CSV table of C-alpha atoms in Angstrom, one decimal:
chain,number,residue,atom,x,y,z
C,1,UNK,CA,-13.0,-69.4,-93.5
C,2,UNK,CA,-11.4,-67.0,-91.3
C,3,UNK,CA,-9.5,-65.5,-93.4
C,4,UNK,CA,-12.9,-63.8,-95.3
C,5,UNK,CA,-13.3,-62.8,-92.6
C,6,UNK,CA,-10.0,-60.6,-91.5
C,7,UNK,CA,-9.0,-57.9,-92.6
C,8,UNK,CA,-6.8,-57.6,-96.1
C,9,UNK,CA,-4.6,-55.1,-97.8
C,10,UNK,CA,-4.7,-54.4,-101.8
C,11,UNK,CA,-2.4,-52.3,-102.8
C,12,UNK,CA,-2.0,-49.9,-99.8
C,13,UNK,CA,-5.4,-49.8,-99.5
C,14,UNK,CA,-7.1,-51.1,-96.2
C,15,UNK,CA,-10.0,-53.5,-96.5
C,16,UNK,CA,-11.8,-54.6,-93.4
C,17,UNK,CA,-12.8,-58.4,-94.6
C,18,UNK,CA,-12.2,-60.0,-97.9
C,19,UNK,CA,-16.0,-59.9,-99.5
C,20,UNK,CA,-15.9,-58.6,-102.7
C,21,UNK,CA,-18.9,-57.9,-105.0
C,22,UNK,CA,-17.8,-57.7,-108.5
C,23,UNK,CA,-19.3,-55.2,-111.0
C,24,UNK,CA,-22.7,-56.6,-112.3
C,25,UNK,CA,-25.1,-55.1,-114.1
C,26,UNK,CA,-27.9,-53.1,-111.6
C,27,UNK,CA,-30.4,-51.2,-114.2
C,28,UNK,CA,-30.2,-48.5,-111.9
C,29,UNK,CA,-28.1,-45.2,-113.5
C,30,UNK,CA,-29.6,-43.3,-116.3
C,31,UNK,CA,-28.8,-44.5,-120.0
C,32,UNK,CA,-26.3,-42.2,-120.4
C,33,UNK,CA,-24.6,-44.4,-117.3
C,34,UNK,CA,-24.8,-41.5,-115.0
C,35,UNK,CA,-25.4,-42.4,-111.2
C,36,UNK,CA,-29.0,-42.0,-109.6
C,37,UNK,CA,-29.7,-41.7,-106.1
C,38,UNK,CA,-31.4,-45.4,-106.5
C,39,UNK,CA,-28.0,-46.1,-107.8
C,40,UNK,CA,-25.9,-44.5,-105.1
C,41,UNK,CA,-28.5,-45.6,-102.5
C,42,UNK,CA,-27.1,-49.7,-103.4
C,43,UNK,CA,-23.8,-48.8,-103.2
C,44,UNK,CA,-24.4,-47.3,-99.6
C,45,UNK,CA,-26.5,-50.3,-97.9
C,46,UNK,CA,-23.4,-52.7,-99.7
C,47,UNK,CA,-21.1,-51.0,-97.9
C,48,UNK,CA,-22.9,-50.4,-94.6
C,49,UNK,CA,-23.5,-53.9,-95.0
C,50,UNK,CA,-20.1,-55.0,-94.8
C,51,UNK,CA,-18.6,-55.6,-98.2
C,52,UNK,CA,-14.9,-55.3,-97.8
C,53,UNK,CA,-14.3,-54.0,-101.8
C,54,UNK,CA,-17.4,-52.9,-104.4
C,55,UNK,CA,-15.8,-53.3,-108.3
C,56,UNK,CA,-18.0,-51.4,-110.5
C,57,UNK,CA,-16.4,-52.3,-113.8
C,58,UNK,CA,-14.9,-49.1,-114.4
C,59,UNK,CA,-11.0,-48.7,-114.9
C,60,UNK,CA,-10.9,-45.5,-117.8
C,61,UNK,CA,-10.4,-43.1,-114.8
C,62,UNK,CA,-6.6,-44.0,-114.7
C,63,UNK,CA,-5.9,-42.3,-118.1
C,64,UNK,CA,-7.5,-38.7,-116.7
C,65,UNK,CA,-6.0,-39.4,-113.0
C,66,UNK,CA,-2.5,-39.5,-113.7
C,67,UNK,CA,-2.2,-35.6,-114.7
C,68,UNK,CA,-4.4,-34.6,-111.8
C,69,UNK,CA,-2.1,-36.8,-109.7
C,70,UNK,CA,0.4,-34.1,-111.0
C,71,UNK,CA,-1.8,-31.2,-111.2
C,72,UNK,CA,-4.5,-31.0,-109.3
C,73,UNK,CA,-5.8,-27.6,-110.7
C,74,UNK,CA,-5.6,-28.7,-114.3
C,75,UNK,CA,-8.9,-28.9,-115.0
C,76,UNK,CA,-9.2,-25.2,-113.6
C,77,UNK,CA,-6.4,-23.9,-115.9
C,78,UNK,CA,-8.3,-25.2,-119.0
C,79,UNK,CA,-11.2,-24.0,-117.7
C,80,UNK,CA,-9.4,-20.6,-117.7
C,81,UNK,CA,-8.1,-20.8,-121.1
C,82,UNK,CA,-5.0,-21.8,-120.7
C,83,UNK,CA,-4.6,-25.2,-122.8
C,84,UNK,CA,-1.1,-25.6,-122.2
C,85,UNK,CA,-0.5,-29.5,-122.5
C,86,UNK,CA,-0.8,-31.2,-118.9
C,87,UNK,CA,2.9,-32.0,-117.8
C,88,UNK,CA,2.0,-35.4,-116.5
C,89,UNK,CA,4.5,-37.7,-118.7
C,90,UNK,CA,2.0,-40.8,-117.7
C,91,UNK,CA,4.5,-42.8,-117.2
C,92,UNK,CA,3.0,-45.0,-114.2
C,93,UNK,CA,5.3,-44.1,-111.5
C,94,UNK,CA,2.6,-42.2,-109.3
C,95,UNK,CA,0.8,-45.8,-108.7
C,96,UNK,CA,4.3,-47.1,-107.1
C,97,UNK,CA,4.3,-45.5,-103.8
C,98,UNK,CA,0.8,-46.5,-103.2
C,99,UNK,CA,1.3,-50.2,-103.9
C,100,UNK,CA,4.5,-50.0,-100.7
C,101,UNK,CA,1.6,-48.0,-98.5
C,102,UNK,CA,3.3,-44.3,-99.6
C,103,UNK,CA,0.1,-42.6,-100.7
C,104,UNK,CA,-0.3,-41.6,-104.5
C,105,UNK,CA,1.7,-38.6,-105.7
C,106,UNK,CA,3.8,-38.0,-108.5
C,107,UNK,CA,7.1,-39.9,-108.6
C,108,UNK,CA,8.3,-38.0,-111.5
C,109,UNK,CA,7.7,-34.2,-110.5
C,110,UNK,CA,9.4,-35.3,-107.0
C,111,UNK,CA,12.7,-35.9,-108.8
C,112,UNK,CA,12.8,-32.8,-110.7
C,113,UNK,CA,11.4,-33.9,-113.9
């Protein structure tokens, strides 16, 4: 039991107990799925109430993340006109650092690529 209680580490990211409310179903965002203050309001008293880790079912942000992980402007320079491909290869690499507690960046523009 006391180990629900400690603090754990997932990925090089610092949780301060092991609670962890899964993603269920709330009624509360609109129907298009966007949040709503009611919504956002939840997710605030879970946390202040001491849930180490809130899932919220959601894992399609990794397919848009790793180009901004790259270039954080991109969406600007599309904005702008400039369509140019995104030179993020999405090749994973960016995750790697964060799982040995380096922070997030892009493996493959470090090395020149």
């Amino acid at each position: 039991m006391d180990n629900l209680f400690s603090p754990g580490l997932i990925n090089g990211m610092s949780l301060p107990n092991r609670f962890v409310r899964s993603a269920t179903w709330e009624g509360l965002a609109t129907e298009e799925g966007a949040v709503t203050p009611r919504l956002t309001d939840l997710m605030v008293r879970l946390v202040g109430g001491g849930v180490g880790l809130i899932t919220d079912g959601t894992a399609d942000y990794i397919s848009m993340s790793r180009p901004l992980i790259r270039e954080p402007g991109l969406l600007n320079r599309w904005k702008s006109g400039d369509l140019t491909r995104a030179a993020c290869l999405s090749d994973n690499r960016c995750f790697q650092p964060a799982r040995e507690g380096d922070g997030v960046y892009c493996v493959t523009e470090k090395r020149g690529v």
